[in-house]
Amino acid sequence: MPACAPEYRLLRSATEHSFAPRVKRCSHQPPFTALRRSFSSTFSLIPEERAVPPENTPPLQRFFQIVTWIPRQFLRPVFFMFNLIAHPAWKQILVVLPTLWIAASLFIFWKCVQCPIGVLKMIGNAISRNTEKPRTVLISGGSTVQALHLARNFHSAGARVIAFEIEGQFALLKYSAAVHRFYTVPRPNPADPLAYARAVKEIVERESAVFYIPVSSTTPAYYDALAKPHLEVLGCQCFVPCARDVVTLDDPLELMRVCRAAGLATPLFWVVTSEEDVRLWYDSGASKEGRHFIASAGARGARDRLRFVMPEEKAQFRFPREISAEKPWVIVREPKGERVVTCTTLKESRAVNNVTCRVDSSKKGLVPQRDEEADAWVQRFISCLSPSRPMTGHVSFRLVREESGANSHANRMVAIGARVGVSLPYLCQGSKRCGHTATVGKLLNTVLDTREALFAYWDPLPYCAYYQSRSPDERRPPPPEPCKTPPNVPL
């Protein structure tokens, strides 16, 4: 406080005077102010008989305290526990985290019921003399919702489920009661592509897995295809095509070639092998005629699975990747119309099941629907493939139903991409036959809810772990077709 600041004195009554040494004041200092307390303003509203409580305790109340002293000493722990339970912090926990309490109660209840059920099951197996052990299924992509649904379906079918995920991803399946054991493996490295295969092989040897189903959402199916020969030597059947067939499905140029050979419509696309090709493409004015994206092509494209959105102006194009004849890219114009995502199950190069979902851009979700046109497109495409070996596994197609116009083709379905692996439309499938039988009827025309897909009364922890460990911005549903697409930022 500066030396010339005004002084304030609080006087206890109007009759008292402040006693303080006189201080020399500056010329700009305001006159001395004394704050006086007004007893009338404070106590005039309180009745006179209630203004001052009695100082001495009445004899009757004192006698009651002496008589009840011993019972109060015995009841003191009870009152302490009651005050502890009734603390406001517990009320806040019950209000803020109701989901956690409900899920924990269901999980404890299920564990208590599961133990006697397991004992009865063991007794039943001993009586029936059934010594057959459950088969072990290995699932990749342990951070995705479709992998969780796949694990629950196999667990309901009586299989022993093992799951793994690459390092750095959220271990969602680690919290599932359907998963017996969870592993993490190193991220695939193009410099040493077989390191990933060796890690998966070690898990198969340790757990004696007889089936391997790659989800291929966080890792390209190319690396799973390289691991397939090593796993088949151990007697593990892999639900993934060989490396050559994976390149045919994951490479956008091969997808266009097969579509043209089958007589299917394809979008407009341009193959670029240098930055000069990209400049010429911009100079032609094609960038202003629609929305375009550029995707990696060739065998390297199937390994990297990169896709970037093309800016409309050439001055805004700053590509962070190499474009050359050894590393070609393809620019694709996205057709206008309704977008459709499929999850197709292949068995011996035959499409035995196909689930179709429409992409709802307004609600940012997938809407299951029966689409005979999409089913016919998938059947025609698969029949025109020439695989080196019979293909068994899952593949997802991204299709666009073009808007009707004067130049529209008879076949309005146009493919803009394909991915080997289990995609989100798999959530529409039930648990019969390990989830390979579609039950889309009850989900028709309803947006797939990630919360409903995550929650199960007998397996509630993945729901809690997924939503309690993320911020509100990170709790949005994943994109319809998982694709690792880095942002197109300037160098």
C-alpha positions as semicolon CSV with decimal commas, in nm:
position;residue;x (nm);y (nm);z (nm)
1;M;0,000;0,000;0,000
2;P;0,151;0,338;-0,094
3;A;0,240;0,584;0,177
4;C;-0,028;0,826;0,065
5;A;-0,310;0,572;0,062
6;P;-0,614;0,656;0,275
7;E;-0,646;0,492;0,617
8;Y;-0,960;0,321;0,740
9;R;-1,041;0,259;1,105
10;L;-1,325;0,044;1,236
11;L;-1,472;0,191;1,554
12;R;-1,670;-0,033;1,786
13;S;-1,929;0,233;1,879
14;A;-2,032;0,580;1,790
15;T;-1,890;0,713;2,118
16;E;-1,539;0,583;2,062
17;H;-1,271;0,791;1,893
18;S;-0,987;0,665;1,682
19;F;-0,645;0,713;1,832
20;A;-0,366;0,710;1,583
21;P;-0,058;0,919;1,531
22;R;-0,106;1,201;1,291
23;V;0,041;1,121;0,954
24;K;0,136;1,380;0,707
25;R;-0,091;1,341;0,407
26;C;-0,027;1,423;0,048
27;S;-0,220;1,698;-0,119
28;H;-0,413;1,453;-0,341
29;Q;-0,509;1,220;-0,051
30;P;-0,885;1,208;0,030
31;P;-0,997;1,309;0,381
32;F;-0,978;1,051;0,661
33;T;-1,271;0,809;0,671
34;A;-1,379;0,606;0,974
35;L;-1,616;0,310;0,935
36;R;-1,853;0,283;1,230
37;R;-2,055;-0,023;1,312
38;S;-2,425;0,042;1,358
39;F;-2,569;-0,192;1,619
40;S;-2,920;-0,083;1,533
41;S;-2,887;-0,196;1,172
42;T;-2,754;-0,536;1,277
43;F;-2,973;-0,640;1,566
44;S;-3,293;-0,445;1,524
45;L;-3,452;-0,723;1,318
46;I;-3,390;-0,991;1,585
47;P;-3,641;-1,013;1,871
48;E;-3,495;-0,909;2,198
49;E;-3,572;-1,236;2,376
50;R;-3,386;-1,436;2,104
51;A;-3,093;-1,205;2,057
52;V;-2,871;-1,367;2,321
53;P;-2,898;-1,741;2,400
54;P;-2,875;-1,847;2,763
55;E;-2,522;-1,915;2,877
56;N;-2,610;-2,178;3,139
57;T;-2,754;-2,515;3,037
58;P;-3,097;-2,588;3,186
59;P;-3,091;-2,850;3,463
60;L;-3,322;-3,087;3,276
61;Q;-3,106;-3,084;2,965
62;R;-2,792;-3,139;3,172
63;F;-2,956;-3,431;3,354
64;F;-3,055;-3,585;3,014
65;Q;-2,697;-3,556;2,886
66;I;-2,560;-3,733;3,196
67;V;-2,812;-4,017;3,172
68;T;-2,756;-4,078;2,797
69;W;-2,376;-4,044;2,807
70;I;-2,304;-4,419;2,809
71;P;-2,551;-4,508;2,524
72;R;-2,412;-4,223;2,317
73;Q;-2,061;-4,359;2,357
74;F;-2,172;-4,699;2,223
75;L;-2,361;-4,539;1,931
76;R;-2,074;-4,311;1,834
77;P;-1,923;-4,562;1,581
78;V;-2,266;-4,602;1,423
79;F;-2,302;-4,226;1,383
80;F;-1,948;-4,208;1,243
81;M;-2,022;-4,470;0,977
82;F;-2,351;-4,301;0,892
83;N;-2,178;-3,964;0,845
84;L;-1,909;-4,132;0,634
85;I;-2,164;-4,297;0,404
86;A;-2,371;-3,979;0,381
87;H;-2,071;-3,767;0,283
88;P;-2,137;-3,540;-0,020
89;A;-1,846;-3,700;-0,209
90;W;-2,031;-4,033;-0,225
91;K;-2,340;-3,859;-0,358
92;Q;-2,132;-3,700;-0,633
93;I;-1,983;-4,035;-0,732
94;L;-2,328;-4,193;-0,750
95;V;-2,453;-3,910;-0,969
96;V;-2,152;-3,870;-1,200
97;L;-2,066;-4,235;-1,260
98;P;-2,391;-4,434;-1,262
99;T;-2,282;-4,638;-1,561
100;L;-1,970;-4,760;-1,386
101;W;-2,168;-4,875;-1,081
102;I;-2,429;-5,056;-1,288
103;A;-2,169;-5,221;-1,508
104;A;-1,959;-5,328;-1,211
105;S;-2,265;-5,478;-1,041
106;L;-2,358;-5,669;-1,356
107;F;-2,000;-5,790;-1,397
108;I;-1,982;-5,914;-1,036
109;F;-2,319;-6,081;-1,070
110;W;-2,212;-6,251;-1,393
111;K;-1,888;-6,374;-1,235
112;C;-2,082;-6,515;-0,939
113;V;-2,320;-6,695;-1,173
114;Q;-2,047;-6,804;-1,412
115;C;-1,863;-7,006;-1,149
116;P;-2,148;-7,250;-1,064
117;I;-2,240;-7,269;-1,434
118;G;-1,881;-7,368;-1,511
119;V;-1,889;-7,636;-1,240
120;L;-2,214;-7,778;-1,377
121;K;-2,069;-7,773;-1,726
122;M;-1,762;-7,967;-1,609
123;I;-1,984;-8,223;-1,439
124;G;-2,192;-8,255;-1,756
125;N;-1,882;-8,306;-1,967
126;A;-1,753;-8,570;-1,724
127;I;-2,083;-8,757;-1,734
128;S;-2,103;-8,745;-2,112
129;R;-1,733;-8,833;-2,138
130;N;-1,674;-8,546;-2,377
131;T;-1,302;-8,478;-2,369
132;E;-1,298;-8,241;-2,668
133;K;-1,138;-7,908;-2,581
134;P;-1,276;-7,579;-2,717
135;R;-1,103;-7,453;-3,026
136;T;-0,889;-7,143;-2,995
137;V;-0,956;-6,848;-3,225
138;L;-0,706;-6,565;-3,272
139;I;-0,843;-6,219;-3,364
140;S;-0,648;-5,907;-3,457
141;G;-0,755;-5,542;-3,433
142;G;-0,819;-5,555;-3,059
143;S;-0,905;-5,183;-3,044
144;T;-1,206;-5,192;-3,278
145;V;-1,577;-5,243;-3,216
146;Q;-1,613;-5,504;-3,491
147;A;-1,335;-5,713;-3,334
148;L;-1,521;-5,702;-3,001
149;H;-1,843;-5,816;-3,171
150;L;-1,651;-6,093;-3,347
151;A;-1,495;-6,210;-3,020
152;R;-1,833;-6,219;-2,844
153;N;-1,986;-6,422;-3,127
154;F;-1,710;-6,683;-3,115
155;H;-1,723;-6,693;-2,735
156;S;-2,099;-6,753;-2,748
157;A;-2,035;-7,037;-2,991
158;G;-1,807;-7,204;-2,734
159;A;-1,466;-7,105;-2,871
160;R;-1,166;-6,986;-2,672
161;V;-1,083;-6,636;-2,799
162;I;-0,736;-6,479;-2,805
163;A;-0,691;-6,122;-2,929
164;F;-0,402;-5,888;-2,999
165;E;-0,338;-5,534;-3,116
166;I;-0,037;-5,337;-3,229
167;E;0,148;-5,120;-2,980
168;G;0,008;-4,774;-2,921
169;Q;-0,359;-4,861;-2,984
170;F;-0,631;-4,871;-2,719
171;A;-0,666;-5,227;-2,585
172;L;-1,046;-5,251;-2,598
173;L;-1,068;-5,632;-2,605
174;K;-0,843;-5,655;-2,300
175;Y;-1,147;-5,567;-2,085
176;S;-1,385;-5,817;-2,247
177;A;-1,499;-6,129;-2,065
178;A;-1,521;-6,301;-2,404
179;V;-1,142;-6,279;-2,452
180;H;-0,931;-6,533;-2,267
181;R;-0,598;-6,356;-2,322
182;F;-0,480;-6,034;-2,486
183;Y;-0,142;-5,955;-2,649
184;T;0,033;-5,657;-2,807
185;V;0,264;-5,689;-3,107
186;P;0,508;-5,443;-3,268
187;R;0,377;-5,217;-3,541
188;P;0,445;-5,357;-3,891
189;N;0,759;-5,212;-4,044
190;P;0,806;-5,204;-4,424
191;A;1,182;-5,243;-4,369
192;D;1,120;-5,578;-4,195
193;P;0,774;-5,700;-4,301
194;L;0,825;-6,048;-4,153
195;A;0,874;-5,915;-3,798
196;Y;0,496;-5,884;-3,766
197;A;0,454;-6,238;-3,900
198;R;0,698;-6,373;-3,642
199;A;0,511;-6,202;-3,358
200;V;0,176;-6,348;-3,470
201;K;0,337;-6,690;-3,517
202;E;0,467;-6,681;-3,160
203;I;0,114;-6,615;-3,030
204;V;-0,027;-6,902;-3,237
205;E;0,239;-7,140;-3,103
206;R;0,186;-7,032;-2,742
207;E;-0,196;-7,050;-2,750
208;S;-0,233;-7,340;-3,000
209;A;-0,475;-7,136;-3,213
210;V;-0,652;-7,323;-3,492
211;F;-0,818;-7,021;-3,656
212;Y;-0,686;-6,673;-3,727
213;I;-0,931;-6,398;-3,832
214;P;-0,761;-6,064;-3,908
215;V;-0,981;-5,757;-3,875
216;S;-0,721;-5,553;-4,067
217;S;-0,842;-5,212;-3,952
218;T;-0,533;-5,082;-3,774
219;T;-0,290;-5,286;-3,986
220;P;-0,312;-5,360;-4,361
221;A;-0,413;-5,712;-4,459
222;Y;-0,093;-5,731;-4,665
223;Y;0,109;-5,815;-4,353
224;D;-0,147;-6,076;-4,244
225;A;-0,120;-6,233;-4,588
226;L;0,258;-6,256;-4,546
227;A;0,205;-6,431;-4,212
228;K;-0,045;-6,678;-4,357
229;P;0,209;-6,937;-4,490
230;H;0,395;-6,939;-4,158
231;L;0,074;-6,996;-3,962
232;E;-0,062;-7,266;-4,190
233;V;0,252;-7,471;-4,127
234;L;0,148;-7,477;-3,759
235;G;-0,201;-7,600;-3,850
236;C;-0,371;-7,261;-3,807
237;Q;-0,629;-7,177;-4,073
238;C;-0,615;-6,811;-4,176
239;F;-0,925;-6,628;-4,297
240;V;-0,733;-6,398;-4,530
241;P;-0,640;-6,434;-4,900
242;C;-0,282;-6,478;-5,010
243;A;-0,061;-6,175;-5,067
244;R;-0,127;-6,161;-5,443
245;D;-0,504;-6,164;-5,397
246;V;-0,484;-5,904;-5,118
247;V;-0,304;-5,670;-5,358
248;T;-0,581;-5,727;-5,614
249;L;-0,847;-5,618;-5,364
250;D;-0,662;-5,342;-5,177
251;D;-0,501;-5,181;-5,484
252;P;-0,739;-4,922;-5,638
253;L;-0,598;-4,976;-5,989
254;E;-0,659;-5,351;-5,969
255;L;-1,010;-5,280;-5,843
256;M;-1,079;-5,066;-6,151
257;R;-0,934;-5,331;-6,381
258;V;-1,151;-5,610;-6,240
259;C;-1,460;-5,388;-6,256
260;R;-1,401;-5,312;-6,622
261;A;-1,338;-5,679;-6,699
262;A;-1,669;-5,764;-6,530
263;G;-1,857;-5,490;-6,717
264;L;-1,913;-5,286;-6,401
265;A;-1,911;-4,907;-6,395
266;T;-1,601;-4,730;-6,264
267;P;-1,546;-4,368;-6,157
268;L;-1,322;-4,132;-6,349
269;F;-0,960;-4,179;-6,244
270;W;-0,614;-4,062;-6,350
271;V;-0,284;-4,241;-6,286
272;V;-0,001;-4,003;-6,190
273;T;0,365;-4,100;-6,172
274;S;0,523;-3,756;-6,118
275;E;0,443;-3,413;-5,984
276;E;0,429;-3,290;-6,342
277;D;0,132;-3,522;-6,402
278;V;-0,044;-3,364;-6,105
279;R;0,019;-3,012;-6,240
280;L;-0,115;-3,112;-6,581
281;W;-0,423;-3,257;-6,412
282;Y;-0,486;-2,927;-6,235
283;D;-0,429;-2,731;-6,558
284;S;-0,695;-2,940;-6,733
285;G;-0,957;-2,805;-6,493
286;A;-1,069;-3,148;-6,373
287;S;-1,025;-3,049;-6,008
288;K;-1,318;-2,805;-6,030
289;E;-1,566;-3,063;-6,158
290;G;-1,617;-3,255;-5,833
291;R;-1,455;-3,393;-5,521
292;H;-1,138;-3,596;-5,572
293;F;-0,897;-3,801;-5,362
294;I;-0,557;-3,947;-5,439
295;A;-0,470;-4,300;-5,324
296;S;-0,153;-4,504;-5,329
297;A;-0,149;-4,768;-5,602
298;G;0,033;-5,090;-5,681
299;A;0,169;-5,342;-5,434
300;R;0,301;-5,057;-5,219
301;G;-0,045;-4,905;-5,218
302;A;-0,193;-5,225;-5,078
303;R;0,075;-5,223;-4,810
304;D;0,041;-4,855;-4,709
305;R;-0,332;-4,792;-4,777
306;L;-0,289;-4,414;-4,793
307;R;-0,552;-4,173;-4,918
308;F;-0,553;-3,792;-4,932
309;V;-0,819;-3,540;-5,026
310;M;-0,724;-3,330;-5,327
311;P;-0,762;-2,953;-5,283
312;E;-0,951;-2,769;-5,553
313;E;-0,675;-2,514;-5,623
314;K;-0,329;-2,612;-5,745
315;A;-0,163;-2,355;-5,517
316;Q;-0,301;-2,539;-5,213
317;F;-0,155;-2,876;-5,316
318;R;0,139;-2,970;-5,093
319;F;0,190;-3,344;-5,113
320;P;0,392;-3,505;-4,831
321;R;0,467;-3,827;-5,024
322;E;0,685;-3,931;-5,316
323;I;0,523;-3,959;-5,661
324;S;0,728;-4,160;-5,911
325;A;0,704;-4,450;-6,153
326;E;0,807;-4,687;-5,872
327;K;0,547;-4,530;-5,640
328;P;0,246;-4,442;-5,855
329;W;-0,075;-4,281;-5,730
330;V;-0,426;-4,266;-5,870
331;I;-0,662;-3,967;-5,856
332;V;-1,028;-4,071;-5,829
333;R;-1,336;-3,854;-5,872
334;E;-1,600;-3,942;-5,615
335;P;-1,939;-3,992;-5,782
336;K;-2,240;-3,809;-5,642
337;G;-2,504;-4,026;-5,488
338;E;-2,586;-4,256;-5,199
339;R;-2,286;-4,422;-5,037
340;V;-2,296;-4,787;-4,939
341;V;-2,053;-4,996;-4,732
342;T;-2,058;-5,376;-4,733
343;C;-1,909;-5,655;-4,526
344;T;-1,880;-5,962;-4,746
345;T;-1,789;-6,307;-4,620
346;L;-1,596;-6,519;-4,871
347;K;-1,566;-6,896;-4,855
348;E;-1,371;-7,078;-5,122
349;S;-1,398;-6,771;-5,350
350;R;-1,776;-6,756;-5,310
351;A;-1,969;-6,474;-5,146
352;V;-2,169;-6,669;-4,888
353;N;-2,295;-6,361;-4,702
354;N;-2,315;-5,988;-4,763
355;V;-2,429;-5,719;-4,519
356;T;-2,499;-5,374;-4,662
357;C;-2,520;-5,041;-4,479
358;R;-2,601;-4,696;-4,612
359;V;-2,380;-4,410;-4,496
360;D;-2,598;-4,144;-4,330
361;S;-2,400;-3,820;-4,359
362;S;-2,650;-3,618;-4,151
363;K;-2,638;-3,851;-3,849
364;K;-2,278;-3,960;-3,918
365;G;-2,350;-4,331;-3,892
366;L;-2,439;-4,649;-4,079
367;V;-2,796;-4,754;-4,155
368;P;-2,840;-5,129;-4,225
369;Q;-3,054;-5,206;-4,528
370;R;-3,136;-5,486;-4,768
371;D;-2,987;-5,390;-5,103
372;E;-3,036;-5,643;-5,380
373;E;-2,848;-5,421;-5,625
374;A;-2,540;-5,418;-5,400
375;D;-2,566;-5,796;-5,349
376;A;-2,577;-5,850;-5,725
377;W;-2,277;-5,620;-5,771
378;V;-2,073;-5,814;-5,514
379;Q;-2,164;-6,150;-5,668
380;R;-2,067;-6,030;-6,015
381;F;-1,738;-5,882;-5,897
382;I;-1,635;-6,193;-5,703
383;S;-1,724;-6,422;-5,995
384;C;-1,486;-6,228;-6,223
385;L;-1,188;-6,255;-5,990
386;S;-0,910;-6,494;-6,083
387;P;-0,748;-6,572;-5,747
388;S;-0,429;-6,771;-5,728
389;R;-0,585;-6,970;-5,443
390;P;-0,947;-7,003;-5,321
391;M;-1,018;-6,699;-5,106
392;T;-1,168;-6,731;-4,757
393;G;-1,218;-6,432;-4,532
394;H;-1,386;-6,092;-4,519
395;V;-1,373;-5,802;-4,760
396;S;-1,544;-5,463;-4,752
397;F;-1,652;-5,265;-5,061
398;R;-1,724;-4,892;-5,069
399;L;-1,989;-4,831;-5,334
400;V;-2,179;-4,528;-5,458
401;R;-2,525;-4,544;-5,609
402;E;-2,505;-4,271;-5,871
403;E;-2,780;-4,016;-5,897
404;S;-3,003;-4,077;-6,198
405;G;-2,934;-3,849;-6,491
406;A;-2,911;-3,830;-6,865
407;N;-2,567;-3,993;-6,876
408;S;-2,632;-4,256;-6,609
409;H;-2,540;-4,617;-6,685
410;A;-2,773;-4,913;-6,656
411;N;-2,562;-5,037;-6,364
412;R;-2,568;-4,747;-6,118
413;M;-2,341;-4,901;-5,855
414;V;-1,985;-4,764;-5,872
415;A;-1,696;-4,893;-5,661
416;I;-1,456;-4,636;-5,514
417;G;-1,259;-4,869;-5,286
418;A;-1,219;-5,211;-5,127
419;R;-1,054;-5,334;-4,810
420;V;-0,968;-5,686;-4,697
421;G;-1,083;-5,742;-4,340
422;V;-1,387;-5,716;-4,113
423;S;-1,566;-5,379;-4,138
424;L;-1,829;-5,210;-3,923
425;P;-2,135;-5,354;-4,105
426;Y;-2,040;-5,684;-3,939
427;L;-2,215;-5,547;-3,628
428;C;-2,546;-5,628;-3,799
429;Q;-2,469;-6,001;-3,785
430;G;-2,586;-6,226;-3,505
431;S;-2,402;-6,485;-3,300
432;K;-2,522;-6,792;-3,486
433;R;-2,245;-6,985;-3,657
434;C;-1,986;-6,757;-3,506
435;G;-2,144;-6,449;-3,658
436;H;-2,147;-6,556;-4,023
437;T;-2,525;-6,549;-4,053
438;A;-2,685;-6,212;-4,114
439;T;-2,970;-6,091;-3,894
440;V;-3,023;-5,750;-4,043
441;G;-3,402;-5,755;-4,015
442;K;-3,429;-5,610;-3,665
443;L;-3,178;-5,334;-3,744
444;L;-3,321;-5,212;-4,074
445;N;-3,344;-4,832;-4,116
446;T;-3,187;-4,767;-3,774
447;V;-2,854;-4,594;-3,732
448;L;-2,594;-4,826;-3,581
449;D;-2,527;-4,707;-3,228
450;T;-2,174;-4,765;-3,101
451;R;-2,300;-4,769;-2,742
452;E;-2,544;-5,051;-2,818
453;A;-2,271;-5,244;-3,000
454;L;-2,029;-5,207;-2,709
455;F;-2,266;-5,287;-2,424
456;A;-2,363;-5,641;-2,326
457;Y;-2,515;-5,735;-1,991
458;W;-2,268;-6,021;-1,947
459;D;-1,970;-5,819;-2,077
460;P;-2,006;-5,457;-1,957
461;L;-1,643;-5,359;-1,899
462;P;-1,555;-5,275;-2,264
463;Y;-1,839;-5,023;-2,260
464;C;-1,705;-4,858;-1,944
465;A;-1,342;-4,869;-2,056
466;Y;-1,420;-4,722;-2,398
467;Y;-1,626;-4,427;-2,273
468;Q;-1,464;-4,355;-1,937
469;S;-1,109;-4,342;-2,075
470;R;-1,186;-4,093;-2,353
471;S;-1,273;-3,726;-2,359
472;P;-1,614;-3,624;-2,499
473;D;-1,456;-3,528;-2,833
474;E;-1,302;-3,874;-2,867
475;R;-1,627;-4,059;-2,796
476;R;-1,764;-4,008;-3,144
477;P;-1,836;-4,324;-3,347
478;P;-1,551;-4,433;-3,576
479;P;-1,580;-4,366;-3,952
480;P;-1,787;-4,611;-4,158
481;E;-1,483;-4,770;-4,322
482;P;-1,166;-4,757;-4,110
483;C;-0,889;-4,611;-4,323
484;K;-0,566;-4,460;-4,195
485;T;-0,575;-4,131;-4,386
486;P;-0,308;-3,878;-4,285
487;P;-0,404;-3,511;-4,330
488;N;-0,300;-3,331;-4,647
489;V;-0,082;-3,062;-4,491
490;P;0,190;-2,846;-4,650
491;L;0,545;-2,966;-4,619
